[in-house]
Short mmCIF file of C-alpha atoms in Angstrom, two decimals:
data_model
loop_
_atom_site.label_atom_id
_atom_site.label_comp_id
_atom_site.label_asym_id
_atom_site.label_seq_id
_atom_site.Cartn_x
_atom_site.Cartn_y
_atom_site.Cartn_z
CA UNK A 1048 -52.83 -2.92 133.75
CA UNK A 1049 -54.33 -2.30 130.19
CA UNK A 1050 -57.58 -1.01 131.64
CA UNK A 1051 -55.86 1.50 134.17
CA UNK A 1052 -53.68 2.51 130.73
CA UNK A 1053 -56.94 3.51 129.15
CA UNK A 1054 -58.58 5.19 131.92
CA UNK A 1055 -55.26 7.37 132.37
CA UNK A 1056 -55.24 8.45 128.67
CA UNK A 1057 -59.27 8.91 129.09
CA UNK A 1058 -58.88 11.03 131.71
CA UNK A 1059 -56.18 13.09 129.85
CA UNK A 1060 -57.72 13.41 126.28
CA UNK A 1061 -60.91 14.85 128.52
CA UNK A 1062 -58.39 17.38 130.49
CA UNK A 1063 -56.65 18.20 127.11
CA UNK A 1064 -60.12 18.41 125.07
CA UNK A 1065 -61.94 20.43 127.59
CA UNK A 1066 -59.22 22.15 129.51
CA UNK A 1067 -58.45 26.26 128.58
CA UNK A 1068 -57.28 26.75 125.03
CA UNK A 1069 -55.31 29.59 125.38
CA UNK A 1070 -53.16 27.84 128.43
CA UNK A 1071 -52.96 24.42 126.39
CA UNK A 1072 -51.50 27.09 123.23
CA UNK A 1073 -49.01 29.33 125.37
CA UNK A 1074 -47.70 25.51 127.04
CA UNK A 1075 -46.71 24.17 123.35
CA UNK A 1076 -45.49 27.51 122.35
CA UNK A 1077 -43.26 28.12 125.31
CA UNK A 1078 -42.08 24.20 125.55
CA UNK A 1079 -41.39 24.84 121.49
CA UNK A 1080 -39.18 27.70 122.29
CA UNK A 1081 -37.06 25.94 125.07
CA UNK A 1082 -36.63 22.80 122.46
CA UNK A 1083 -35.46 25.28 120.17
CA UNK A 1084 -32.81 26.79 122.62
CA UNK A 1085 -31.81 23.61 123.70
CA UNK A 1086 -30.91 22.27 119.69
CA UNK A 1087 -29.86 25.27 118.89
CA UNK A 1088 -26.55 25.18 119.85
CA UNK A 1089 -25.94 21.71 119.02
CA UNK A 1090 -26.71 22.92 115.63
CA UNK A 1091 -24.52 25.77 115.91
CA UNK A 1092 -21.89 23.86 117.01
CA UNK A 1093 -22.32 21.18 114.24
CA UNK A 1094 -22.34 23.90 111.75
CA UNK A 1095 -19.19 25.23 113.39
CA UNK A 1096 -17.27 21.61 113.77
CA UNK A 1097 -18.24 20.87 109.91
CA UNK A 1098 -16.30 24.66 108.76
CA UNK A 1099 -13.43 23.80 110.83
CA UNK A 1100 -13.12 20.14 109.96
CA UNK A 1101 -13.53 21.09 105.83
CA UNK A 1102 -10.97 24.06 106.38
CA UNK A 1103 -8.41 21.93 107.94
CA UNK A 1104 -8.73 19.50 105.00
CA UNK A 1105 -8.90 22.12 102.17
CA UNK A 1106 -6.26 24.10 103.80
CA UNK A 1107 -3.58 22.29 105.75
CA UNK A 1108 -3.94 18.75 105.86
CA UNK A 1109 -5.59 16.92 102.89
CA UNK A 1110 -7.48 13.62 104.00
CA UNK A 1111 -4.17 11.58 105.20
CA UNK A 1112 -0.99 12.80 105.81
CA UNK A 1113 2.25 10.33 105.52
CA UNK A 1114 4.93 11.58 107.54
CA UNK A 1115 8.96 10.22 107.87
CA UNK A 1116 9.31 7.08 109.98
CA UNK A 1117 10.35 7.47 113.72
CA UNK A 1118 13.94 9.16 114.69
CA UNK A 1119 13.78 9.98 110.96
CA UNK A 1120 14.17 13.51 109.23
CA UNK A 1121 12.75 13.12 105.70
CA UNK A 1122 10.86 10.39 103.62
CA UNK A 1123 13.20 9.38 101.02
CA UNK A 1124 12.33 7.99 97.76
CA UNK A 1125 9.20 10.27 97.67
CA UNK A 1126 8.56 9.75 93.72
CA UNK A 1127 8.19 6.51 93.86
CA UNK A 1128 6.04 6.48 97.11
CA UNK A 1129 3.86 9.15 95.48
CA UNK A 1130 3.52 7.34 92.49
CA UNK A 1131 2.21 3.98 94.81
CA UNK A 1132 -0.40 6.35 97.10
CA UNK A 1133 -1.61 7.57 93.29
CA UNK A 1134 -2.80 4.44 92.12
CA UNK A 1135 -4.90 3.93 94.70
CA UNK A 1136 -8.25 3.86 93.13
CA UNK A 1137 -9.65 6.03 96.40
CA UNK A 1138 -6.67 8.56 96.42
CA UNK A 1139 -7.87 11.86 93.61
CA UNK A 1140 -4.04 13.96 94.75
CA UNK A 1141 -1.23 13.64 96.29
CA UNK A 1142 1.04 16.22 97.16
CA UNK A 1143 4.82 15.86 98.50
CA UNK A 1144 6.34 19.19 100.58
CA UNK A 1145 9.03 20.12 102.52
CA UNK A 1146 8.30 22.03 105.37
CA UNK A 1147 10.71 24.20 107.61
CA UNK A 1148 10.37 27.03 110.50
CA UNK A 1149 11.90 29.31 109.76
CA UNK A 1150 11.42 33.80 109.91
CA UNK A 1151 10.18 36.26 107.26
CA UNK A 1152 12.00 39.55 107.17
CA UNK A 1153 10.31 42.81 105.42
CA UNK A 1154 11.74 46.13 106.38
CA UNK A 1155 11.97 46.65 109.95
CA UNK A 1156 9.71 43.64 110.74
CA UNK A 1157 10.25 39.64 111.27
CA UNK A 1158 7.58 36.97 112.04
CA UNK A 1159 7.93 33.51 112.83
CA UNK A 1160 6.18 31.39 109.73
CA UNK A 1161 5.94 27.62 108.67
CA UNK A 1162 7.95 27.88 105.05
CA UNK A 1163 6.41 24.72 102.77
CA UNK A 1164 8.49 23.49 99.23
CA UNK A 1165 5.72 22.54 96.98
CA UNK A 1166 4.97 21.20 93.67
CA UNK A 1167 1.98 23.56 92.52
CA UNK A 1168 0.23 21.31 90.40
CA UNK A 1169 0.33 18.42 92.64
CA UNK A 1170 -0.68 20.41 95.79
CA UNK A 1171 -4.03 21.90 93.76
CA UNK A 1172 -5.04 18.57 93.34
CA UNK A 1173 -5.22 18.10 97.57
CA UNK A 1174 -5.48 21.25 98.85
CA UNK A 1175 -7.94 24.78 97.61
CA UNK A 1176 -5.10 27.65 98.24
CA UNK A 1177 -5.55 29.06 94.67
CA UNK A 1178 -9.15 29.65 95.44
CA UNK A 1179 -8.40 31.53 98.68
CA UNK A 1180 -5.91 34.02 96.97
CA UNK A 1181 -7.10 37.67 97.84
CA UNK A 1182 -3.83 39.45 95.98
CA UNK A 1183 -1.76 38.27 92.92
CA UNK A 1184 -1.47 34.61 92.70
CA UNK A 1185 -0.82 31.15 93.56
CA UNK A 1186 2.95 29.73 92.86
CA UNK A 1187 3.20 27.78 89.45
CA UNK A 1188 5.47 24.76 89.07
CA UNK A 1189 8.33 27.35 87.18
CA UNK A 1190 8.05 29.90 89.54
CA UNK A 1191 11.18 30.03 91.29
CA UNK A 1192 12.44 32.79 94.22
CA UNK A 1193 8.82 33.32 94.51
CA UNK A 1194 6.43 33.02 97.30
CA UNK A 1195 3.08 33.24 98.69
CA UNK A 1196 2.02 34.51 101.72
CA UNK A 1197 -1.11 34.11 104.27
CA UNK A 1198 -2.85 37.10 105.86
CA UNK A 1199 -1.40 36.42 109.45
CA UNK A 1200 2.22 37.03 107.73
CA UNK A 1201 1.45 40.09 105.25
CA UNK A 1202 -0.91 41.42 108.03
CA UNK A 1203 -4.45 43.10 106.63
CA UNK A 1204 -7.52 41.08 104.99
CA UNK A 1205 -8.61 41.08 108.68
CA UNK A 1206 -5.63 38.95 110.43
CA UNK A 1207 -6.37 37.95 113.78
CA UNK A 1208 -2.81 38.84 115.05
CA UNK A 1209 -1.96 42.24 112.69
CA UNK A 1210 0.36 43.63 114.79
CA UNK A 1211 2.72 40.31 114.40
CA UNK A 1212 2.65 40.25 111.13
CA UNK A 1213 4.89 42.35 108.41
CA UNK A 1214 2.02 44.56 108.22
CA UNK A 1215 2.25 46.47 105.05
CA UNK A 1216 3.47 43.62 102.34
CA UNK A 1217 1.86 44.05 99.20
CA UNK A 1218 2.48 41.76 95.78
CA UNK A 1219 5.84 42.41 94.32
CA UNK A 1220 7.80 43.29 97.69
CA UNK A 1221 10.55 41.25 98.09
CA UNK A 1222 11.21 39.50 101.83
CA UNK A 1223 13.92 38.05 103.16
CA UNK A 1224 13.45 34.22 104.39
CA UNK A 1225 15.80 32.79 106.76
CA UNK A 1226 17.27 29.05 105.76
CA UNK A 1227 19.84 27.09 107.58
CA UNK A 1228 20.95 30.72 109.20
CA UNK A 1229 21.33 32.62 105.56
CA UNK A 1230 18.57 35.18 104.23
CA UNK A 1231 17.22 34.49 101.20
CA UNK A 1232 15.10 36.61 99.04
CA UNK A 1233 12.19 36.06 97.60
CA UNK A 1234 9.30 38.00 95.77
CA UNK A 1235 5.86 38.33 97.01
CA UNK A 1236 3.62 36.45 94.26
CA UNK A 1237 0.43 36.65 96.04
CA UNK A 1238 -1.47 36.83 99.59
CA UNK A 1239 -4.08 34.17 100.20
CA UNK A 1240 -7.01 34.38 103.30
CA UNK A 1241 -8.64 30.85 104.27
CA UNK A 1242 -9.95 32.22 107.52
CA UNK A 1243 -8.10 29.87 109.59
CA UNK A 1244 -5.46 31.42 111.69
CA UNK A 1245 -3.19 28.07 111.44
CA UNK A 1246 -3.18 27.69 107.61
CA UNK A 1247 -2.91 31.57 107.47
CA UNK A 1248 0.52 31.46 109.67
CA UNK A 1249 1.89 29.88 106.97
CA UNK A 1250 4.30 31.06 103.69
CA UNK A 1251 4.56 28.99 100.30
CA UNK A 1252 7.58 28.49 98.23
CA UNK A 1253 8.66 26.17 94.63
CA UNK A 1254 9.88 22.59 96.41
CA UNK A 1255 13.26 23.14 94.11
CA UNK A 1256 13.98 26.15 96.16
CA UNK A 1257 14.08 24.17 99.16
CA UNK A 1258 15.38 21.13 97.61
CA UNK A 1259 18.46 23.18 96.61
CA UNK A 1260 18.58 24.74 99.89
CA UNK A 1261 18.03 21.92 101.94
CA UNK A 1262 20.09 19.07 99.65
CA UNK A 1263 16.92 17.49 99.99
CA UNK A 1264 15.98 16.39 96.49
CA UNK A 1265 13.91 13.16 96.09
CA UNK A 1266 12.84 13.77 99.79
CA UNK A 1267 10.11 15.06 101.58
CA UNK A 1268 9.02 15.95 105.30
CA UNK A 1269 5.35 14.85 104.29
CA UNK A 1270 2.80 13.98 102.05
CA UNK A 1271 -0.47 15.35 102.36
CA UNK A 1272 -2.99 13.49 99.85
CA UNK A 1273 -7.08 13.58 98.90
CA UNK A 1274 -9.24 11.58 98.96
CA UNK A 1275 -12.49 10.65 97.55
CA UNK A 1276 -16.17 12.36 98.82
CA UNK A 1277 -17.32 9.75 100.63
CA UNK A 1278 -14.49 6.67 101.10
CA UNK A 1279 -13.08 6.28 104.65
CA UNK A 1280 -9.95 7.34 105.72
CA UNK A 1281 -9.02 4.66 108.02
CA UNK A 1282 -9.81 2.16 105.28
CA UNK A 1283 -7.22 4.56 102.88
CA UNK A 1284 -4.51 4.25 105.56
CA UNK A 1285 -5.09 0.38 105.79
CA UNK A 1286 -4.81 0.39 102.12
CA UNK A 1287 -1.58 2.66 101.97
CA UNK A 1288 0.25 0.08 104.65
CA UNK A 1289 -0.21 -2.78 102.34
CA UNK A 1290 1.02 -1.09 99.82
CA UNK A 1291 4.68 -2.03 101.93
CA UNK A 1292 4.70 1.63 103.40
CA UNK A 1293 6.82 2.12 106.44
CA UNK A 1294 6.42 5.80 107.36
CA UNK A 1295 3.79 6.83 109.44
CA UNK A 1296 0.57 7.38 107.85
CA UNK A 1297 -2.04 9.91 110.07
CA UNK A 1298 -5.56 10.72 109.28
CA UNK A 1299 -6.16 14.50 109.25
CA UNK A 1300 -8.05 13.83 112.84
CA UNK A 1301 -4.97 13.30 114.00
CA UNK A 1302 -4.25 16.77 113.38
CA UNK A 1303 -6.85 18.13 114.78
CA UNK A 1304 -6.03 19.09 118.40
CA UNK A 1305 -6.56 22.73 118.60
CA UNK A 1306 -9.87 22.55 116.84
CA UNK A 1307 -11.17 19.75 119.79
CA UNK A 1308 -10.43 21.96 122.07
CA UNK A 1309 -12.37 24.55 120.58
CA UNK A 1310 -14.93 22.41 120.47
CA UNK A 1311 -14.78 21.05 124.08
CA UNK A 1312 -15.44 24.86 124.83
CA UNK A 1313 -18.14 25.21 122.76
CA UNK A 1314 -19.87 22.52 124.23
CA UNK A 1315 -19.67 23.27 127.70
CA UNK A 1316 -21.32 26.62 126.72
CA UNK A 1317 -24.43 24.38 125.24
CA UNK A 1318 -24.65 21.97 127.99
CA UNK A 1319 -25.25 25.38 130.28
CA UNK A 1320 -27.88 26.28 127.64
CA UNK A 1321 -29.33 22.93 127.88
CA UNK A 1322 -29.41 23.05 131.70
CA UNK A 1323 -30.87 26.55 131.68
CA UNK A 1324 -33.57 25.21 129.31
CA UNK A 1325 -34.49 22.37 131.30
CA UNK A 1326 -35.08 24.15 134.41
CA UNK A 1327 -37.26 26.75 131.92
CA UNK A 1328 -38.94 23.41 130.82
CA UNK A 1329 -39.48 21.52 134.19
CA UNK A 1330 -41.02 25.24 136.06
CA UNK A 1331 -43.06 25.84 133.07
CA UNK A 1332 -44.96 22.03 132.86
CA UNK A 1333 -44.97 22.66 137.19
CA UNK A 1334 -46.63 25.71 136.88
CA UNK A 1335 -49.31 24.96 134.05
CA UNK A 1336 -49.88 21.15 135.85
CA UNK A 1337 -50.38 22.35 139.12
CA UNK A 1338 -52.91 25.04 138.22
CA UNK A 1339 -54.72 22.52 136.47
CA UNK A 1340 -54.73 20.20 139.15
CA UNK A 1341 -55.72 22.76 141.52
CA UNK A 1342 -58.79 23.90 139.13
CA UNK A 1343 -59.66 19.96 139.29
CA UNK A 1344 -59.49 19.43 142.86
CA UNK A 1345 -62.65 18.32 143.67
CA UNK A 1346 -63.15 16.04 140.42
CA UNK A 1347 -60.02 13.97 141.55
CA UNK A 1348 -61.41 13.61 144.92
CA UNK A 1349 -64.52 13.03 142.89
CA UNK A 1350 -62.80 10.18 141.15
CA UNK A 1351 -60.97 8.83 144.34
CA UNK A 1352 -64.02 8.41 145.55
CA UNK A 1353 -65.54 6.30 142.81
CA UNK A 1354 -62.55 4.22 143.50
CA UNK A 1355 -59.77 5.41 140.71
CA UNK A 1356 -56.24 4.79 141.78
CA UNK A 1357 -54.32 7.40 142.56
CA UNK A 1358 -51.58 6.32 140.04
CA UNK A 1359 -54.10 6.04 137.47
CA UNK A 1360 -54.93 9.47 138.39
CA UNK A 1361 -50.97 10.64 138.36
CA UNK A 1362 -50.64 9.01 135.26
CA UNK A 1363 -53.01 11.03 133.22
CA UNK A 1364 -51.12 14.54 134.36
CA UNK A 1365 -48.29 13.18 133.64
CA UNK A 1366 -49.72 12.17 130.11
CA UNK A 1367 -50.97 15.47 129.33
CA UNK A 1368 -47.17 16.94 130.05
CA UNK A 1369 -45.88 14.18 127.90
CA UNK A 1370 -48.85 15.34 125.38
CA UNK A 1371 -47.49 19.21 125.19
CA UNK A 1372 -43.86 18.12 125.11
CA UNK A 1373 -44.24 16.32 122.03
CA UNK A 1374 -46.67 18.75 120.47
CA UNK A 1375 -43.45 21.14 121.15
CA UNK A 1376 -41.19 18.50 119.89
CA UNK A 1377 -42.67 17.91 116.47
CA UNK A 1378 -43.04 21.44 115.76
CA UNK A 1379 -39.21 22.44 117.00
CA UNK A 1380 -37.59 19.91 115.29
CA UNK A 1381 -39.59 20.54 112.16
CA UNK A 1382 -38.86 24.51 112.61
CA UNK A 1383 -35.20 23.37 113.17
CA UNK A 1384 -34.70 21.27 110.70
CA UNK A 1385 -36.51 22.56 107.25
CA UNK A 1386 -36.66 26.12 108.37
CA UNK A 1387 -33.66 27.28 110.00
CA UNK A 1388 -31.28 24.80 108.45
CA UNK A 1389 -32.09 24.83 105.42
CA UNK A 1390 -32.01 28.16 105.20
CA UNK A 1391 -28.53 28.88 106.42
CA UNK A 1392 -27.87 26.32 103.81
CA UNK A 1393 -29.22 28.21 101.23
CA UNK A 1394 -27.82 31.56 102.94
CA UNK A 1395 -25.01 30.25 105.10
CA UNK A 1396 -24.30 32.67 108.40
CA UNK A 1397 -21.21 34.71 107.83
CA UNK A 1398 -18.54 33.65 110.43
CA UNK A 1399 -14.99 34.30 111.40
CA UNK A 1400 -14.31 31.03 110.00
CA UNK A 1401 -16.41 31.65 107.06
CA UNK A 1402 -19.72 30.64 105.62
CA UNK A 1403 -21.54 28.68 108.22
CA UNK A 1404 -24.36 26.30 107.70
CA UNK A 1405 -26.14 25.04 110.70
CA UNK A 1406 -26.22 20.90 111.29
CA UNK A 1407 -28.36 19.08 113.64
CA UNK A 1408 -27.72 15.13 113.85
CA UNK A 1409 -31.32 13.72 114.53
CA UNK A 1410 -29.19 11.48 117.18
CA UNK A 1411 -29.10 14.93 118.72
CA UNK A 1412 -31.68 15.66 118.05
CA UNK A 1413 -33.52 12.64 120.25
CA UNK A 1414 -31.03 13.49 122.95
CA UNK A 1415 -32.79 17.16 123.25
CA UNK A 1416 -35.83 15.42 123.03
CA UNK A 1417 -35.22 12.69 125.41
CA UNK A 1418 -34.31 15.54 128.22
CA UNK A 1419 -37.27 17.78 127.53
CA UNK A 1420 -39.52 14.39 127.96
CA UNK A 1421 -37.89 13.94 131.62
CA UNK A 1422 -38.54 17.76 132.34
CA UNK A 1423 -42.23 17.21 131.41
CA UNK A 1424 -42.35 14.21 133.44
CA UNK A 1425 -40.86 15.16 136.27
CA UNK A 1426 -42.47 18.42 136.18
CA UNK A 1427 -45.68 16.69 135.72
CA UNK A 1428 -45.16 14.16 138.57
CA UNK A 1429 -44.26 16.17 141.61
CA UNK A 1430 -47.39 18.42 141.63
CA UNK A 1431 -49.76 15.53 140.86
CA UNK A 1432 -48.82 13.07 143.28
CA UNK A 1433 -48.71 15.90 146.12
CA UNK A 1434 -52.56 16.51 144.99
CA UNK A 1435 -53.31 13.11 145.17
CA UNK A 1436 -52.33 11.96 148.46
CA UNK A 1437 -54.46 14.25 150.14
CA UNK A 1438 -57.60 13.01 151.75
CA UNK A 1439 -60.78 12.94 150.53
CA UNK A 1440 -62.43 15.23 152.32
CA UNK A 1441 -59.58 17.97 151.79
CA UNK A 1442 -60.04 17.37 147.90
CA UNK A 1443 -63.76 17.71 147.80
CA UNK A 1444 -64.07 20.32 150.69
CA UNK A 1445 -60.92 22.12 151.54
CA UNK A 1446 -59.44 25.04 150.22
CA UNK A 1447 -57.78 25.14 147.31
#
């Protein structure tokens, strides 16, 4: 077995060594290209999961969110609860709201909105909305009869949905916000763009406003809280449940339906890519290994005759193939992965979602790799055994 192994990679280094340059060069570059295409879009998609993942955090969620227990409306207690979740030595904010649905009135137009009671200086310790303002500013903790307002309610700043929003709302208008069935008004403090439609739908307000509103002092419909770089959520919400907690406490996957989706769609459009550039791969390592074997006829019937096994003979076409693919390999991944990466990184791609940086997994990586392999061999296998099996006589003699 060892001594066929060595004839088969003999046989190859010699093909490789001796065979045309300039095909040898065009194989790796071409094979390079189609690893390229086919972890490109994984990367892109990466990239594109990370952006949505961090937005949903920054902007809606936090790292954990504990909501009321079942059949019930609000958490009570929610100081004291707060003040538990906050000694946690993994927990950096926590942030109580109330949250309603309720409609935003300005002029002649109404929109539907998600209305959330905050505490200003508790929710900039979980959440980056102060960053994202584009017009006037955030709520402070005295502000009261105020309100902010995302791009998909005040309309411009590029909202996806302009015509359902109020449209022309600027800083200082006052809306109308309907509660419990009575309009209330409230000033425009500031506009705020994350680039995510959901957080974007959404209108915030002091948490005493509601609270008044609402009777709902001491209470709260959830609590979103951050966490750590680097500490595991699941291990958070273990720790939060010892703590005696009895409301449900989520991870902000939980939350993340709508963005899975996305995602889901996203990857059926690479997995076509990937099939498309497997079919590039397996014609291309066809094409080259059969013209080789072709311009070789006669020295495999040469070495039939001298009493080489055919496989041993397979094996070294199918060696060269593996050769090129991993040639292509080493040089994609490296292109991928300290060229193009890092330089989105550097200069991240501007996005609907925002700045996007492109992220390859090396587990992805090996998949890519592990699929172009197959190609080659495959590729490789087929013309080489069909070559073989013919008799000696056709090798040496017949036409090509």
């Amino acid at each position: 077995m060892l001594e066929r192994t060595k004839v088969s990679f003999f046989l190859a280094s010699r093909s490789i060594l001796r065979g045309n340059k300039g095909i040898t060069f065009f194989t790796i570059i071409v094979l390079t290209l189609v690893y390229l295409q086919l972890v490109f879009f994984s990367s892109v998609i990466g990239g594109v999961t990370l952006k949505f993942n961090d937005v949903l955090v920054d902007y809606q969620t936090g790292d954990l969110v504990v909501e009321p227990k079942q059949d019930e409306l609000y958490i009570s207690n929610v100081d004291a609860l707060s003040k538990k979740i906050e000694h946690l030595p993994e927990v950096v904010g926590v942030s109580p709201r109330l949250r309603l649905k309720s409609s935003i009135a300005f002029k002649e137009k109404e929109v539907g909105a998600t209305i959330y009671g905050i505490d200003a200086n508790e929710e900039e310790l979980v959440t980056k909305f102060e960053s994202a303002m584009v017009e006037g500013e955030f709520i402070s903790k005295l502000d009261r009869g105020e309100i902010v307002l995302g791009r998909e309610l005040s309309g411009g700043y590029g909202a996806v949905m302009q015509s359902r929003s109020l449209e022309d709302v600027t800083v200082g208008d006052i809306v109308n916000v309907m509660i419990n069935g009575q309009a209330k008004e409230f000033r425009v403090k500031g506009i705020y763009n994350t680039l995510f439609f959901m957080s974007d739908s959404s209108a915030f307000v002091n948490k005493e406003d509601l609270e008044d509103i609402l009777d709902a002092e001491e209470k709260a419909h959830e609590i979103a809280i951050k966490i750590k770089d680097g500490a595991d959520e699941e291990y958070v919400r273990e720790e939060i449940l010892s703590l005696g907690v009895q409301e449900e406490v989520r991870t902000w996957q939980e939350f993340a339906g709508i963005l899975k989706i996305i995602e889901g769609t996203l990857s059926m459009v690479r997995n076509i890519f990937t099939a498309v550039g497997l079919i590039v791969a397996f014609v291309i390592i066809f094409v080259v290994i059969f013209v080789n074997i072709v311009s070789q006829k006669r020295q495999i019937g040469v070495q039939k005759a001298i009493g080489i096994e055919e496989e041993v003979i397979i094996a070294s076409f199918v060696l060269q193939a593996m050769f090129y693919a991993f040639v292509a390999m080493v040089i994609g991944y490296s292109l991928m992965q300290f060229v193009f990466t890092g330089y989105t990184q550097s200069h991240p791609i501007s996005a609907p979602i925002g700045k996007v940086s492109l992220d390859l997994s090396n587990s992805e990586a090996a998949i890519r790799a592990m699929m172009l392999f197959m190609a080659a061999v495959i590729g490789s296998l087929i013309p080489s055994y069909r070559m073989t099996k013919r008799s000696l006589l056709d090798l040496i003699w017949g036409a090509n």
